[in-house]
Amino acid sequence: MTEQQIPPTPLAGAELELARVRAALSAGLTYEHGARLQGSTPEELEADAKAFAAEFTPSTLAPPAPRVGGDRGPDVQGTAGTVAGGAAAYRRKHGLDEDGNRPPVPQRVNTSRTTNPFQENGYTTEHRR
């Protein structure tokens, strides 16, 4: 007696959702990608998951954008990218001396006494007419 091939029954509801998740995770996709899979049998879902995952291989992704200015930052241009050159540029930009200290600020000498121009010179207790 020969056995007849029984076509797989289409999945529905929770079984279909579970089959999508299993197919997505087995192909290296995320749970959210599993919702996009097309098919009604586990075999169809697995085939679609493998095809979908093949689109995300590194060979199909865009190459990273080149860095503007190369490996050096904009403040270090012209110093050949050395650490000493970068330190010198930092000191120049921030007004530091060779030891990394700020130059002394001369003290302001205020010879005139600053007063409030709206201040009255005294109080009186009597009413003036």
PDB file of C-alpha atoms in Angstrom:
ATOM      1  CA  MET A   1       0.000   0.000   0.000  1.00  0.00           C
ATOM      2  CA  THR A   2       1.421   3.403  -0.937  1.00  0.00           C
ATOM      3  CA  GLU A   3       1.307   6.378   1.323  1.00  0.00           C
ATOM      4  CA  GLN A   4      -0.184   9.514  -0.081  1.00  0.00           C
ATOM      5  CA  GLN A   5       1.446  12.862   0.566  1.00  0.00           C
ATOM      6  CA  ILE A   6      -0.829  14.960   2.700  1.00  0.00           C
ATOM      7  CA  PRO A   7      -0.414  18.665   2.014  1.00  0.00           C
ATOM      8  CA  PRO A   8       0.443  20.650   5.138  1.00  0.00           C
ATOM      9  CA  THR A   9      -2.497  22.402   6.652  1.00  0.00           C
ATOM     10  CA  PRO A  10      -2.259  26.174   6.743  1.00  0.00           C
ATOM     11  CA  LEU A  11      -1.634  27.639  10.155  1.00  0.00           C
ATOM     12  CA  ALA A  12      -3.854  30.302  11.658  1.00  0.00           C
ATOM     13  CA  GLY A  13      -4.083  32.430  14.767  1.00  0.00           C
ATOM     14  CA  ALA A  14      -1.652  31.755  17.577  1.00  0.00           C
ATOM     15  CA  GLU A  15      -0.038  28.825  15.772  1.00  0.00           C
ATOM     16  CA  LEU A  16       0.810  31.046  12.804  1.00  0.00           C
ATOM     17  CA  GLU A  17       2.248  33.701  15.128  1.00  0.00           C
ATOM     18  CA  LEU A  18       4.371  31.124  16.927  1.00  0.00           C
ATOM     19  CA  ALA A  19       5.628  29.699  13.619  1.00  0.00           C
ATOM     20  CA  ARG A  20       6.582  33.221  12.450  1.00  0.00           C
ATOM     21  CA  VAL A  21       8.526  33.912  15.646  1.00  0.00           C
ATOM     22  CA  ARG A  22      10.334  30.566  15.462  1.00  0.00           C
ATOM     23  CA  ALA A  23      11.239  31.080  11.799  1.00  0.00           C
ATOM     24  CA  ALA A  24      12.455  34.643  12.444  1.00  0.00           C
ATOM     25  CA  LEU A  25      14.596  33.721  15.446  1.00  0.00           C
ATOM     26  CA  SER A  26      16.085  30.672  13.723  1.00  0.00           C
ATOM     27  CA  ALA A  27      17.122  32.878  10.763  1.00  0.00           C
ATOM     28  CA  GLY A  28      18.724  35.479  13.058  1.00  0.00           C
ATOM     29  CA  LEU A  29      15.953  38.055  12.755  1.00  0.00           C
ATOM     30  CA  THR A  30      14.195  39.941  15.529  1.00  0.00           C
ATOM     31  CA  TYR A  31      10.693  39.401  16.845  1.00  0.00           C
ATOM     32  CA  GLU A  32       9.514  42.517  14.985  1.00  0.00           C
ATOM     33  CA  HIS A  33      10.900  41.150  11.698  1.00  0.00           C
ATOM     34  CA  GLY A  34       8.910  37.956  12.273  1.00  0.00           C
ATOM     35  CA  ALA A  35       5.664  39.878  11.882  1.00  0.00           C
ATOM     36  CA  ARG A  36       6.661  40.684   8.276  1.00  0.00           C
ATOM     37  CA  LEU A  37       7.179  37.083   7.206  1.00  0.00           C
ATOM     38  CA  GLN A  38       4.827  35.735   4.541  1.00  0.00           C
ATOM     39  CA  GLY A  39       3.544  32.194   4.372  1.00  0.00           C
ATOM     40  CA  SER A  40       0.977  29.866   5.867  1.00  0.00           C
ATOM     41  CA  THR A  41       3.120  26.809   6.694  1.00  0.00           C
ATOM     42  CA  PRO A  42       6.271  26.510   8.799  1.00  0.00           C
ATOM     43  CA  GLU A  43       8.293  25.581   5.697  1.00  0.00           C
ATOM     44  CA  GLU A  44       7.137  28.663   3.777  1.00  0.00           C
ATOM     45  CA  LEU A  45       7.845  30.903   6.766  1.00  0.00           C
ATOM     46  CA  GLU A  46      11.353  29.475   7.197  1.00  0.00           C
ATOM     47  CA  ALA A  47      12.120  30.003   3.512  1.00  0.00           C
ATOM     48  CA  ASP A  48      10.859  33.587   3.672  1.00  0.00           C
ATOM     49  CA  ALA A  49      12.858  34.222   6.875  1.00  0.00           C
ATOM     50  CA  LYS A  50      16.078  32.979   5.239  1.00  0.00           C
ATOM     51  CA  ALA A  51      15.487  35.170   2.186  1.00  0.00           C
ATOM     52  CA  PHE A  52      14.692  38.158   4.404  1.00  0.00           C
ATOM     53  CA  ALA A  53      17.811  37.600   6.540  1.00  0.00           C
ATOM     54  CA  ALA A  54      19.967  37.413   3.398  1.00  0.00           C
ATOM     55  CA  GLU A  55      19.024  41.029   2.662  1.00  0.00           C
ATOM     56  CA  PHE A  56      20.675  42.120   5.928  1.00  0.00           C
ATOM     57  CA  THR A  57      24.095  40.629   5.287  1.00  0.00           C
ATOM     58  CA  PRO A  58      27.028  43.023   5.602  1.00  0.00           C
ATOM     59  CA  SER A  59      27.734  42.770   1.871  1.00  0.00           C
ATOM     60  CA  THR A  60      24.429  44.485   1.052  1.00  0.00           C
ATOM     61  CA  LEU A  61      24.631  47.179   3.707  1.00  0.00           C
ATOM     62  CA  ALA A  62      25.937  50.603   2.774  1.00  0.00           C
ATOM     63  CA  PRO A  63      29.587  51.228   3.671  1.00  0.00           C
ATOM     64  CA  PRO A  64      30.166  53.589   6.596  1.00  0.00           C
ATOM     65  CA  ALA A  65      30.509  57.246   5.718  1.00  0.00           C
ATOM     66  CA  PRO A  66      34.098  58.502   5.618  1.00  0.00           C
ATOM     67  CA  ARG A  67      35.191  60.665   8.506  1.00  0.00           C
ATOM     68  CA  VAL A  68      35.559  64.304   7.548  1.00  0.00           C
ATOM     69  CA  GLY A  69      39.062  65.579   8.201  1.00  0.00           C
ATOM     70  CA  GLY A  70      40.578  62.129   8.599  1.00  0.00           C
ATOM     71  CA  ASP A  71      41.790  60.952  11.959  1.00  0.00           C
ATOM     72  CA  ARG A  72      42.587  64.421  13.223  1.00  0.00           C
ATOM     73  CA  GLY A  73      40.102  66.816  14.738  1.00  0.00           C
ATOM     74  CA  PRO A  74      39.615  70.375  13.481  1.00  0.00           C
ATOM     75  CA  ASP A  75      41.693  71.859  16.323  1.00  0.00           C
ATOM     76  CA  VAL A  76      44.780  69.765  15.525  1.00  0.00           C
ATOM     77  CA  GLN A  77      45.195  70.596  11.859  1.00  0.00           C
ATOM     78  CA  GLY A  78      48.750  71.318  10.873  1.00  0.00           C
ATOM     79  CA  THR A  79      50.320  69.540  13.844  1.00  0.00           C
ATOM     80  CA  ALA A  80      50.693  66.166  12.107  1.00  0.00           C
ATOM     81  CA  GLY A  81      48.244  64.583  14.530  1.00  0.00           C
ATOM     82  CA  THR A  82      50.683  64.187  17.413  1.00  0.00           C
ATOM     83  CA  VAL A  83      49.689  64.316  21.043  1.00  0.00           C
ATOM     84  CA  ALA A  84      52.108  67.168  21.724  1.00  0.00           C
ATOM     85  CA  GLY A  85      50.695  69.133  18.794  1.00  0.00           C
ATOM     86  CA  GLY A  86      47.168  68.599  20.052  1.00  0.00           C
ATOM     87  CA  ALA A  87      48.143  69.712  23.551  1.00  0.00           C
ATOM     88  CA  ALA A  88      49.763  72.859  22.148  1.00  0.00           C
ATOM     89  CA  ALA A  89      46.652  73.664  20.110  1.00  0.00           C
ATOM     90  CA  TYR A  90      44.485  73.172  23.208  1.00  0.00           C
ATOM     91  CA  ARG A  91      46.697  75.530  25.240  1.00  0.00           C
ATOM     92  CA  ARG A  92      46.554  78.182  22.499  1.00  0.00           C
ATOM     93  CA  LYS A  93      42.783  77.913  22.177  1.00  0.00           C
ATOM     94  CA  HIS A  94      42.168  78.217  25.916  1.00  0.00           C
ATOM     95  CA  GLY A  95      44.851  80.828  26.684  1.00  0.00           C
ATOM     96  CA  LEU A  96      47.061  78.584  28.827  1.00  0.00           C
ATOM     97  CA  ASP A  97      50.821  78.849  29.253  1.00  0.00           C
ATOM     98  CA  GLU A  98      53.274  75.984  28.634  1.00  0.00           C
ATOM     99  CA  ASP A  99      52.606  74.498  32.096  1.00  0.00           C
ATOM    100  CA  GLY A 100      48.859  74.496  31.524  1.00  0.00           C
ATOM    101  CA  ASN A 101      48.169  77.405  33.885  1.00  0.00           C
ATOM    102  CA  ARG A 102      46.179  80.473  33.079  1.00  0.00           C
ATOM    103  CA  PRO A 103      48.209  83.676  33.006  1.00  0.00           C
ATOM    104  CA  PRO A 104      47.734  85.891  36.054  1.00  0.00           C
ATOM    105  CA  VAL A 105      44.989  88.460  35.740  1.00  0.00           C
ATOM    106  CA  PRO A 106      46.003  91.901  36.984  1.00  0.00           C
ATOM    107  CA  GLN A 107      43.950  93.055  39.925  1.00  0.00           C
ATOM    108  CA  ARG A 108      41.626  95.941  39.263  1.00  0.00           C
ATOM    109  CA  VAL A 109      42.423  98.877  41.404  1.00  0.00           C
ATOM    110  CA  ASN A 110      39.327 100.905  42.015  1.00  0.00           C
ATOM    111  CA  THR A 111      40.331 104.329  43.219  1.00  0.00           C
ATOM    112  CA  SER A 112      36.878 105.806  43.039  1.00  0.00           C
ATOM    113  CA  ARG A 113      34.229 104.701  45.447  1.00  0.00           C
ATOM    114  CA  THR A 114      31.231 103.318  43.625  1.00  0.00           C
ATOM    115  CA  THR A 115      27.978 104.435  45.153  1.00  0.00           C
ATOM    116  CA  ASN A 116      24.392 104.011  44.314  1.00  0.00           C
ATOM    117  CA  PRO A 117      23.269 107.099  42.358  1.00  0.00           C
ATOM    118  CA  PHE A 118      19.716 106.646  43.585  1.00  0.00           C
ATOM    119  CA  GLN A 119      20.637 106.556  47.254  1.00  0.00           C
ATOM    120  CA  GLU A 120      19.590 109.463  49.438  1.00  0.00           C
ATOM    121  CA  ASN A 121      22.159 110.862  51.794  1.00  0.00           C
ATOM    122  CA  GLY A 122      20.120 110.646  54.925  1.00  0.00           C
ATOM    123  CA  TYR A 123      16.790 110.032  56.526  1.00  0.00           C
ATOM    124  CA  THR A 124      14.573 112.516  58.293  1.00  0.00           C
ATOM    125  CA  THR A 125      11.723 111.751  60.563  1.00  0.00           C
ATOM    126  CA  GLU A 126       9.863 114.958  60.022  1.00  0.00           C
ATOM    127  CA  HIS A 127       7.671 115.788  57.121  1.00  0.00           C
ATOM    128  CA  ARG A 128       8.956 118.516  54.848  1.00  0.00           C
ATOM    129  CA  ARG A 129       6.646 121.009  53.226  1.00  0.00           C
TER     130      ARG A 129
END
